[in-house]
CSV table of C-alpha atoms and ligand atoms in Angstrom, one decimal:
chain,number,residue,atom,x,y,z
V,12,MET,CA,69.2,-14.5,-14.6
V,13,THR,CA,69.2,-10.6,-15.6
V,14,THR,CA,66.8,-8.4,-17.5
V,15,ALA,CA,68.0,-8.7,-21.5
V,16,TYR,CA,69.1,-5.3,-22.5
V,17,ALA,CA,69.9,-3.4,-25.7
V,18,LEU,CA,71.8,-0.7,-25.4
V,19,ILE,CA,71.6,0.9,-28.8
V,20,ASN,CA,73.3,4.0,-30.6
V,21,GLY,CA,76.5,4.3,-28.7
V,22,SER,CA,79.8,5.3,-29.2
V,23,MET,CA,81.9,2.1,-28.7
V,24,ILE,CA,85.6,2.3,-27.6
V,25,GLN,CA,87.5,-1.3,-27.8
V,26,GLY,CA,90.1,-2.1,-26.0
V,27,SER,CA,92.6,-3.1,-29.0
V,28,GLN,CA,95.5,-0.6,-29.2
V,29,ASP,CA,94.4,1.0,-32.4
V,30,GLN,CA,91.4,2.4,-31.0
V,31,GLN,CA,88.9,4.1,-32.9
V,32,VAL,CA,85.0,5.2,-31.9
V,33,LYS,CA,82.5,3.0,-33.5
V,34,PRO,CA,79.6,5.7,-33.4
V,35,ASN,CA,76.0,4.2,-33.8
V,36,THR,CA,76.8,0.6,-32.0
V,37,THR,CA,74.2,-1.6,-30.6
V,38,ILE,CA,75.1,-4.3,-28.1
V,39,LEU,CA,72.6,-6.9,-27.1
V,40,ILE,CA,72.9,-8.4,-23.8
V,41,ASN,CA,71.0,-11.5,-22.6
V,42,GLU,CA,69.7,-12.7,-20.0
V,43,GLN,CA,72.5,-14.8,-18.7
V,44,GLY,CA,74.5,-11.1,-18.4
V,45,ARG,CA,76.4,-12.2,-22.0
V,46,ILE,CA,77.0,-10.0,-24.9
V,47,GLU,CA,74.7,-11.7,-27.5
V,48,GLN,CA,75.3,-9.3,-30.5
V,49,VAL,CA,77.5,-6.4,-31.2
V,50,GLY,CA,76.8,-4.3,-34.5
V,51,ARG,CA,75.5,-1.3,-36.1
V,52,SER,CA,72.5,0.3,-34.9
V,53,ASP,CA,70.6,0.8,-38.2
V,54,GLU,CA,71.9,-3.2,-38.9
V,55,LEU,CA,70.5,-4.5,-35.6
V,56,GLU,CA,67.1,-5.8,-35.1
V,57,VAL,CA,66.1,-5.4,-31.5
V,58,PRO,CA,64.4,-8.3,-29.9
V,59,ALA,CA,60.1,-7.4,-28.5
V,60,HIS,CA,61.5,-7.9,-25.0
V,61,TYR,CA,64.7,-6.1,-24.7
V,62,GLN,CA,65.2,-3.6,-22.5
V,63,ILE,CA,66.4,-0.8,-24.5
V,64,ILE,CA,68.6,2.0,-23.2
V,65,ASP,CA,70.0,4.9,-25.6
V,66,LEU,CA,73.4,5.6,-25.2
V,67,ALA,CA,73.4,9.0,-27.9
V,68,ASN,CA,76.0,11.4,-27.1
V,69,ARG,CA,77.8,8.6,-25.2
V,70,TYR,CA,80.6,6.4,-24.6
V,71,VAL,CA,80.4,2.7,-24.0
V,72,MET,CA,83.5,0.8,-23.4
V,73,PRO,CA,84.8,-2.3,-21.8
V,74,GLY,CA,84.7,-2.1,-17.9
V,75,LEU,CA,87.8,-1.2,-16.2
V,76,ILE,CA,89.9,-3.5,-14.6
V,77,ASN,CA,92.3,-2.9,-11.4
V,78,ALA,CA,95.2,-5.7,-11.1
V,79,HIS,CA,96.7,-4.5,-8.1
V,80,VAL,CA,94.0,-3.4,-4.8
V,81,HIS,CA,93.7,-4.6,-1.3
V,82,LEU,CA,90.0,-3.9,0.3
V,83,PHE,CA,91.1,-3.6,4.4
V,84,SER,CA,91.3,0.3,3.6
V,85,ASP,CA,90.1,3.2,1.3
V,86,GLY,CA,93.0,5.5,0.9
V,87,LYS,CA,92.6,8.1,3.6
V,88,PRO,CA,96.4,8.6,4.8
V,89,PHE,CA,97.5,6.7,7.7
V,90,SER,CA,100.7,6.5,9.3
V,91,VAL,CA,102.5,3.3,10.7
V,92,SER,CA,103.9,4.9,13.4
V,93,ALA,CA,102.7,2.4,16.0
V,94,SER,CA,104.9,0.3,18.0
V,95,GLU,CA,105.4,-3.5,17.1
V,96,SER,CA,103.6,-4.5,20.5
V,97,THR,CA,100.9,-1.7,20.0
V,98,LEU,CA,100.0,-3.5,16.3
V,99,LYS,CA,100.1,-6.6,18.2
V,100,PHE,CA,97.7,-6.0,20.5
V,101,ALA,CA,95.6,-4.0,18.2
V,102,TYR,CA,95.6,-7.3,16.2
V,103,LYS,CA,94.9,-9.6,19.0
V,104,HIS,CA,92.5,-7.8,20.3
V,105,ILE,CA,90.8,-5.9,18.3
V,106,LEU,CA,91.2,-7.4,14.5
V,107,ASP,CA,91.1,-10.7,15.1
V,108,THR,CA,87.8,-10.7,17.0
V,109,PRO,CA,84.4,-11.8,15.5
V,110,PHE,CA,83.4,-8.1,16.0
V,111,GLY,CA,86.5,-7.0,14.0
V,112,LYS,CA,86.1,-9.4,11.3
V,113,SER,CA,82.8,-8.3,10.5
V,114,LEU,CA,83.7,-4.7,10.9
V,115,LEU,CA,86.7,-5.4,8.5
V,116,LYS,CA,84.4,-7.4,5.7
V,117,LYS,CA,81.8,-4.3,5.7
V,118,ARG,CA,84.7,-2.2,5.0
V,119,MET,CA,86.1,-4.8,2.3
V,120,LYS,CA,82.5,-4.8,0.7
V,121,ARG,CA,81.8,-0.7,0.9
V,122,ASN,CA,85.2,-0.4,-1.1
V,123,ALA,CA,84.5,-2.7,-3.7
V,124,LEU,CA,81.4,-1.7,-4.3
V,125,ASN,CA,82.7,2.2,-3.9
V,126,ALA,CA,85.0,0.9,-7.1
V,127,LEU,CA,82.2,-1.0,-9.1
V,128,HIS,CA,80.4,2.4,-8.9
V,129,ALA,CA,83.0,4.3,-10.3
V,130,GLY,CA,83.4,1.6,-13.0
V,131,VAL,CA,85.8,-1.0,-12.0
V,132,THR,CA,84.0,-4.3,-13.1
V,133,THR,CA,87.0,-6.6,-12.0
V,134,MET,CA,89.6,-6.3,-9.2
V,135,ARG,CA,92.6,-8.1,-8.1
V,136,SER,CA,92.9,-8.5,-4.4
V,137,VAL,CA,96.5,-8.9,-3.5
V,138,GLY,CA,96.7,-9.3,0.2
V,139,GLU,CA,94.1,-9.4,2.9
V,140,PHE,CA,93.5,-10.4,6.3
V,141,PHE,CA,91.7,-13.5,7.2
V,142,TYR,CA,90.4,-15.1,3.8
V,143,THR,CA,87.4,-12.0,4.3
V,144,ASP,CA,88.4,-11.7,0.3
V,145,VAL,CA,87.5,-15.3,-0.5
V,146,ALA,CA,84.4,-14.8,1.5
V,147,LEU,CA,83.6,-11.5,0.0
V,148,ARG,CA,84.0,-13.0,-3.4
V,149,ASN,CA,82.1,-16.3,-2.3
V,150,GLU,CA,79.3,-13.6,-1.8
V,151,ILE,CA,79.4,-11.9,-5.1
V,152,GLN,CA,79.6,-15.5,-7.1
V,153,ALA,CA,76.5,-16.6,-5.1
V,154,LYS,CA,74.8,-13.3,-6.4
V,155,GLN,CA,73.8,-12.7,-2.4
V,156,PHE,CA,74.6,-9.1,-3.8
V,157,VAL,CA,75.9,-7.1,-6.9
V,158,GLY,CA,79.8,-6.8,-7.0
V,159,PRO,CA,82.8,-6.5,-9.2
V,160,ASN,CA,84.5,-9.5,-10.2
V,161,LEU,CA,86.8,-10.6,-7.6
V,162,LEU,CA,90.1,-12.5,-7.9
V,163,VAL,CA,91.7,-12.7,-4.8
V,164,SER,CA,94.7,-13.8,-3.0
V,165,GLY,CA,94.2,-14.3,0.9
V,166,PHE,CA,97.1,-13.8,2.8
V,167,PHE,CA,100.8,-12.7,1.4
V,168,LEU,CA,103.2,-15.3,1.6
V,169,SER,CA,107.0,-13.9,3.2
V,170,VAL,CA,109.9,-15.0,4.9
V,171,THR,CA,109.8,-14.7,8.6
V,172,GLY,CA,110.0,-11.2,9.8
V,173,GLY,CA,109.5,-10.1,6.1
V,174,HIS,CA,106.9,-7.5,4.1
V,175,GLY,CA,103.7,-7.9,5.7
V,176,ALA,CA,104.8,-10.6,8.4
V,177,PRO,CA,103.5,-11.4,10.9
V,178,PHE,CA,99.9,-9.8,10.4
V,179,LEU,CA,99.2,-9.9,6.5
V,180,ALA,CA,101.2,-12.6,5.6
V,181,LEU,CA,101.9,-16.4,6.3
V,182,GLU,CA,105.5,-16.9,6.8
V,183,GLY,CA,107.7,-19.5,5.4
V,184,ASP,CA,111.8,-20.1,5.1
V,185,SER,CA,112.3,-23.0,2.7
V,186,PRO,CA,110.9,-24.1,-0.7
V,187,TRP,CA,109.0,-26.9,1.7
V,188,GLU,CA,107.4,-24.5,4.2
V,189,ALA,CA,106.8,-22.0,1.3
V,190,ARG,CA,104.7,-25.2,-0.7
V,191,LYS,CA,102.9,-25.4,2.3
V,192,ASN,CA,101.9,-21.8,2.7
V,193,VAL,CA,100.8,-22.1,-0.9
V,194,ARG,CA,98.7,-25.4,-0.4
V,195,LEU,CA,97.0,-23.4,2.9
V,196,ASN,CA,95.8,-20.3,0.7
V,197,VAL,CA,94.8,-22.9,-1.7
V,198,ARG,CA,92.9,-24.8,1.1
V,199,HIS,CA,91.1,-21.6,1.8
V,200,GLY,CA,90.1,-20.8,-1.8
V,201,VAL,CA,92.5,-18.0,-3.2
V,202,ASP,CA,93.0,-17.3,-7.2
V,203,LEU,CA,96.3,-16.1,-6.9
V,204,ILE,CA,99.4,-16.5,-4.6
V,205,LYS,CA,101.0,-13.1,-3.7
V,206,ILE,CA,104.5,-13.5,-2.4
V,207,CYS,CA,106.1,-10.9,-1.1
V,208,VAL,CA,110.2,-10.8,-2.5
V,209,THR,CA,111.4,-8.0,-0.9
V,210,GLY,CA,110.5,-5.7,1.6
V,211,GLY,CA,108.4,-2.7,1.5
V,212,VAL,CA,107.7,1.1,1.8
V,213,THR,CA,105.0,0.7,4.3
V,214,ASP,CA,107.5,-1.5,7.0
V,215,ALA,CA,111.0,-0.7,6.0
V,216,LYS,CA,112.7,0.7,8.9
V,217,ARG,CA,115.5,2.6,7.4
V,218,VAL,CA,116.6,4.1,4.3
V,219,GLY,CA,116.9,1.6,1.3
V,220,GLU,CA,115.0,-1.4,3.0
V,221,ALA,CA,112.3,-1.2,1.2
V,222,GLY,CA,114.1,-3.0,-1.8
V,223,GLN,CA,116.0,-5.2,0.4
V,224,LEU,CA,115.8,-8.9,-0.8
V,225,GLN,CA,114.0,-11.6,1.6
V,226,MET,CA,113.2,-14.6,-0.4
V,227,THR,CA,115.6,-16.8,-2.0
V,228,VAL,CA,115.0,-18.0,-6.0
V,229,GLU,CA,114.6,-21.7,-4.2
V,230,GLU,CA,111.5,-20.4,-2.3
V,231,VAL,CA,109.8,-18.9,-5.2
V,232,THR,CA,110.7,-21.3,-7.6
V,233,ALA,CA,109.0,-23.8,-5.3
V,234,ILE,CA,105.9,-21.2,-4.8
V,235,CYS,CA,105.5,-21.1,-8.7
V,236,GLU,CA,105.7,-24.8,-9.3
V,237,GLU,CA,103.0,-25.3,-6.3
V,238,ALA,CA,100.5,-22.8,-7.7
V,239,HIS,CA,101.7,-23.4,-11.7
V,240,LYS,CA,100.3,-26.9,-11.0
V,241,ILE,CA,97.0,-26.1,-10.2
V,242,GLY,CA,96.9,-23.2,-12.8
V,243,LEU,CA,97.2,-20.5,-10.5
V,244,ARG,CA,99.0,-17.4,-11.0
V,245,VAL,CA,101.7,-16.0,-8.7
V,246,ALA,CA,102.0,-12.3,-8.3
V,247,ALA,CA,105.5,-10.9,-6.5
V,248,HIS,CA,105.7,-7.8,-4.6
V,249,VAL,CA,109.4,-6.3,-5.6
V,250,GLU,CA,111.0,-3.1,-4.9
V,251,SER,CA,114.6,-3.5,-6.2
V,252,SER,CA,116.2,-4.6,-9.2
V,253,GLU,CA,117.9,-8.4,-7.8
V,254,GLY,CA,114.7,-8.7,-6.3
V,255,VAL,CA,113.1,-8.4,-10.0
V,256,ARG,CA,115.8,-11.3,-11.3
V,257,VAL,CA,115.2,-13.4,-8.2
V,258,ALA,CA,111.5,-13.8,-8.8
V,259,LEU,CA,111.5,-13.9,-12.5
V,260,LYS,CA,114.1,-16.7,-12.1
V,261,GLY,CA,111.5,-18.6,-9.8
V,262,GLY,CA,108.8,-18.0,-12.3
V,263,VAL,CA,106.4,-15.5,-11.1
V,264,ASP,CA,103.5,-14.2,-13.4
V,265,THR,CA,103.4,-10.6,-12.6
V,266,ILE,CA,106.2,-8.6,-11.0
V,267,GLU,CA,104.1,-6.0,-8.8
V,268,HIS,CA,105.7,-2.3,-8.5
V,269,GLY,CA,108.6,-3.3,-10.3
V,270,ALA,CA,112.8,-1.9,-10.7
V,271,GLU,CA,115.3,-0.6,-13.0
V,272,MET,CA,116.1,-3.7,-15.9
V,273,ASP,CA,119.2,-4.7,-17.2
V,274,ASP,CA,119.7,-7.2,-19.8
V,275,GLU,CA,119.1,-10.2,-18.3
V,276,ILE,CA,116.3,-9.0,-16.7
V,277,ILE,CA,114.6,-7.8,-20.1
V,278,SER,CA,115.0,-11.3,-21.7
V,279,LEU,CA,113.3,-12.8,-18.7
V,280,TYR,CA,110.1,-10.6,-18.6
V,281,LYS,CA,109.7,-11.5,-22.4
V,282,ASN,CA,110.7,-15.2,-22.2
V,283,ASN,CA,110.0,-16.5,-18.7
V,284,PRO,CA,109.6,-20.9,-19.2
V,285,ARG,CA,109.0,-21.2,-15.6
V,286,ALA,CA,106.1,-18.3,-15.7
V,287,LEU,CA,102.8,-20.2,-16.1
V,288,LYS,CA,102.3,-18.5,-19.9
V,289,GLY,CA,105.9,-18.1,-20.7
V,290,TYR,CA,106.1,-14.9,-19.9
V,291,THR,CA,106.1,-12.3,-17.2
V,292,ALA,CA,104.0,-9.1,-16.8
V,293,LEU,CA,104.6,-5.7,-15.1
V,294,ILE,CA,101.9,-3.8,-13.1
V,295,PRO,CA,103.6,-0.9,-11.9
V,296,THR,CA,101.9,1.4,-9.0
V,297,LEU,CA,103.0,4.8,-9.5
V,298,GLN,CA,100.6,7.0,-7.7
V,299,ALA,CA,101.4,4.8,-4.8
V,300,ALA,CA,104.6,6.7,-4.5
V,301,TYR,CA,104.4,9.6,-6.5
V,302,PRO,CA,102.3,11.5,-3.8
V,303,SER,CA,104.6,11.5,-0.9
V,304,ILE,CA,107.6,12.7,-3.2
V,305,VAL,CA,105.9,15.7,-4.0
V,306,LEU,CA,103.6,16.5,-1.3
V,307,ASP,CA,104.7,18.5,1.9
V,308,PRO,CA,105.5,16.0,4.6
V,309,ILE,CA,102.7,18.3,6.6
V,310,ILE,CA,100.0,17.2,4.2
V,311,SER,CA,101.0,13.8,3.0
V,312,LYS,CA,101.9,12.9,7.0
V,313,VAL,CA,105.1,10.4,5.7
V,314,SER,CA,108.5,10.6,8.0
V,315,PRO,CA,111.4,11.6,5.9
V,316,MET,CA,112.6,7.6,5.7
V,317,VAL,CA,109.3,6.7,3.9
V,318,ARG,CA,109.5,9.6,2.0
V,319,GLU,CA,113.2,8.7,0.5
V,320,ASN,CA,112.3,5.2,0.6
V,321,SER,CA,109.5,6.5,-1.9
V,322,ARG,CA,111.6,8.2,-3.8
V,323,LEU,CA,113.8,5.4,-4.5
V,324,VAL,CA,111.4,3.0,-5.3
V,325,TYR,CA,109.3,5.0,-7.7
V,326,ASP,CA,112.4,6.5,-9.7
V,327,SER,CA,113.2,2.7,-10.4
V,328,MET,CA,109.9,2.1,-11.0
V,329,LEU,CA,109.2,4.9,-13.9
V,330,LYS,CA,112.7,3.8,-15.4
V,331,SER,CA,111.1,0.0,-16.1
V,332,VAL,CA,108.0,1.5,-17.1
V,333,HIS,CA,109.9,3.4,-20.0
V,334,GLN,CA,112.2,0.1,-20.3
V,335,ALA,CA,108.7,-2.0,-20.8
V,336,VAL,CA,107.8,0.2,-23.6
V,337,GLU,CA,111.0,0.3,-25.4
V,338,ASN,CA,111.4,-3.1,-25.1
V,339,GLY,CA,108.0,-4.7,-25.5
V,340,ILE,CA,107.1,-6.1,-22.3
V,341,THR,CA,103.9,-6.5,-21.5
V,342,MET,CA,102.3,-4.1,-19.1
V,343,GLY,CA,99.3,-3.8,-16.8
V,344,VAL,CA,97.5,-1.4,-14.7
V,345,GLY,CA,97.2,-1.6,-11.0
V,346,THR,CA,97.2,1.2,-8.2
V,347,ASP,CA,97.6,-0.7,-4.6
V,348,ALA,CA,94.5,1.1,-3.5
V,349,ALA,CA,94.2,0.8,0.4
V,350,MET,CA,97.6,3.0,0.3
V,351,PRO,CA,97.7,6.5,1.6
V,352,LEU,CA,96.2,8.7,-1.1
V,353,VAL,CA,95.1,5.7,-3.1
V,354,THR,CA,91.6,5.4,-3.4
V,355,HIS,CA,89.4,2.7,-5.4
V,356,TYR,CA,87.5,5.3,-7.3
V,357,ASP,CA,90.2,7.3,-9.3
V,358,LEU,CA,92.0,4.7,-11.4
V,359,TRP,CA,92.3,7.1,-14.1
V,360,ARG,CA,94.9,9.0,-12.2
V,361,GLU,CA,97.6,6.3,-12.2
V,362,LEU,CA,96.5,6.5,-16.1
V,363,GLU,CA,96.7,9.9,-16.5
V,364,HIS,CA,100.4,9.3,-14.6
V,365,TYR,CA,101.2,7.1,-17.7
V,366,MET,CA,100.4,9.8,-20.1
V,367,LYS,CA,102.7,12.3,-18.4
V,368,LYS,CA,105.2,10.7,-17.4
V,369,ALA,CA,105.9,7.6,-20.0
V,370,GLY,CA,104.2,9.4,-22.6
V,371,LEU,CA,101.7,6.9,-23.5
V,372,SER,CA,98.4,7.4,-25.3
V,373,ALA,CA,95.3,7.7,-24.2
V,374,SER,CA,94.3,4.4,-26.2
V,375,ARG,CA,97.3,2.5,-25.0
V,376,VAL,CA,96.3,3.1,-21.1
V,377,ILE,CA,92.8,1.9,-22.0
V,378,ASP,CA,93.9,-0.9,-23.7
V,379,MET,CA,96.2,-1.6,-21.0
V,380,VAL,CA,93.2,-1.3,-18.5
V,381,THR,CA,91.2,-3.5,-19.6
V,382,THR,CA,92.4,-6.1,-22.8
V,383,THR,CA,95.8,-6.2,-21.8
V,384,ASN,CA,95.0,-6.6,-17.9
V,385,ALA,CA,92.3,-9.2,-18.7
V,386,LYS,CA,94.9,-11.0,-20.2
V,387,ILE,CA,97.5,-10.8,-17.5
V,388,LEU,CA,94.8,-12.0,-14.9
V,389,GLY,CA,94.0,-14.6,-16.9
V,390,VAL,CA,90.3,-13.9,-17.7
V,391,ASP,CA,90.3,-12.4,-21.3
V,392,GLN,CA,88.0,-15.2,-22.0
V,393,VAL,CA,85.3,-13.9,-19.9
V,394,THR,CA,85.8,-10.0,-20.1
V,395,GLY,CA,88.3,-7.3,-21.2
V,396,THR,CA,86.4,-6.1,-24.3
V,397,LEU,CA,83.3,-6.0,-25.7
V,398,GLU,CA,82.5,-8.9,-28.2
V,399,VAL,CA,80.1,-11.8,-28.0
V,400,GLY,CA,80.1,-14.7,-25.7
V,401,LYS,CA,82.0,-12.1,-23.1
V,402,ASN,CA,80.3,-11.1,-19.5
V,403,ALA,CA,78.8,-7.7,-20.1
V,404,ASP,CA,81.2,-6.0,-17.9
V,405,LEU,CA,80.9,-2.5,-19.3
V,406,ILE,CA,80.9,1.4,-18.7
V,407,VAL,CA,78.9,4.4,-20.1
V,408,LEU,CA,80.5,7.4,-20.1
V,409,THR,CA,79.0,11.3,-21.2
V,410,GLN,CA,83.0,12.4,-22.7
V,411,ASN,CA,85.2,10.8,-24.7
V,412,PRO,CA,88.6,8.9,-22.5
V,413,LEU,CA,90.5,9.1,-25.6
V,414,GLU,CA,90.4,12.8,-25.4
V,415,GLN,CA,90.4,13.3,-22.3
V,416,ILE,CA,91.3,10.5,-19.8
V,417,SER,CA,89.8,12.0,-17.0
V,418,ALA,CA,86.5,11.4,-18.9
V,419,LEU,CA,86.7,8.1,-17.0
V,420,SER,CA,86.1,10.1,-13.1
V,421,ASN,CA,82.3,10.5,-14.3
V,422,VAL,CA,80.7,6.9,-15.1
V,423,SER,CA,77.0,7.4,-15.8
V,424,LEU,CA,76.3,3.4,-16.0
V,425,VAL,CA,77.9,0.5,-15.0
V,426,MET,CA,77.0,-2.8,-15.9
V,427,VAL,CA,78.9,-5.9,-14.1
V,428,ASN,CA,77.7,-9.4,-15.7
V,429,GLY,CA,74.5,-8.0,-17.3
V,430,HIS,CA,73.6,-6.4,-13.8
V,431,LEU,CA,72.8,-2.8,-14.6
V,432,ILE,CA,73.7,-0.1,-11.8
V,433,PRO,CA,71.7,2.5,-14.0
V,434,GLN,CA,72.8,5.6,-11.1
V,435,PRO,CA,76.7,5.0,-9.9
V,436,SER,CA,77.3,6.7,-6.9
V,437,VAL,CA,80.6,7.0,-5.7
V,438,LYS,CA,81.4,7.7,-2.2
V,439,ARG,CA,84.7,10.2,-2.8
V,440,VAL,CA,87.0,11.3,-0.1
V,441,ALA,CA,87.0,14.8,-0.1
V,442,GLU,CA,90.1,15.6,1.6
V,443,VAL,CA,92.2,12.9,-0.4
V,444,ASP,CA,90.7,14.4,-4.3
V,445,ARG,CA,91.6,17.4,-3.2
V,446,ILE,CA,95.2,17.0,-2.3
V,447,LEU,CA,95.2,14.9,-5.2
V,448,ASP,CA,93.9,17.5,-7.5
V,449,SER,CA,96.6,20.0,-6.0
V,450,LEU,CA,99.9,17.5,-7.1
V,451,PRO,CA,102.7,19.6,-9.1
V,452,GLU,CA,102.8,18.1,-12.6
R,24,LIG,ZN1,100.1,-3.4,-2.6
């Protein structure tokens, strides 16, 4: 049970594509943390015991949803230059110990709370160590602390030696091994399955390897069948066109990152009989690749090889964004927070990137990061819009984000499931902010 609130006199922005500001709006929120009524302030009567919060001259909109994060890191630059034996040693003797795991969980909790204070009321975490994400989600659901709504995947599923393996992935090399790994993750309580169909920039060892195909259609199909039969979605890390084709044919529900499309790929996105809902959505992560391409390597700390792989992946990903827009393919928003220079608190930078590089309007990107993301993740029954019956997941802003998208960087109030955070405080990483503020257009 929470307090019942009446948010009065706010200018409401809804997550539907032709967004208009509705002035003088009152939102009533009941003790169960659900939206009870939405209407004009001069027409809605506020019940006596409701705590009134006056939002005059402020904007209220649905809480933000980040569809692609990792909680284990915070976006400070890191370079994975250590040898495999050093990494193995560190994993075994530091991370995979009770002490290491407790540090990891504290860090993940800190990142989740930082995101929440920045207005992210729902996060989909797509790849973590030891099911610590499951434990964190359970603590939030058991109301041990007020946190964001978490959807968690546990370990990646990869092929032997594939992306994220061996530390961040369960490895499997046939449809049946892949099915077993789905069942293992399900046994540990995950909300979705994350698979790696191709290599990735973080562990590629030469130029072009990031998008190299790793899984077969048979493996992807088996994973999707296994997940879909109990209603779980499958998110696929993919960084090349051939990878996208294999993932779509196998029936994944979201393509993470993405790559240039051809006609077959476009039609599979829009009509994918093996996907849970009959279509597949695209979750690009532009801001995760962009800085390392345009920054001086002395600042970004990336090697020439990583820089070139990032450029290849980014160019192809941006093409796919244009193609998704042109062809009416469902597209959501994720940031890959945890990657170098991608924080958990600056979701607006990804939105601004869509506006600058793909010509999308502010109302379109706001819709993507709220309503559309909720649909893609399968949580649109409970969040993503400010409608009667949904959970009170919302943010309040002092400036209009439809006029200036960076207004989202200054959230003056957050509510998640009806729990009020009256004075959100975001712990910013000054070094990262400075670098990102200085990026060329
Ligand atoms: Zn990722």
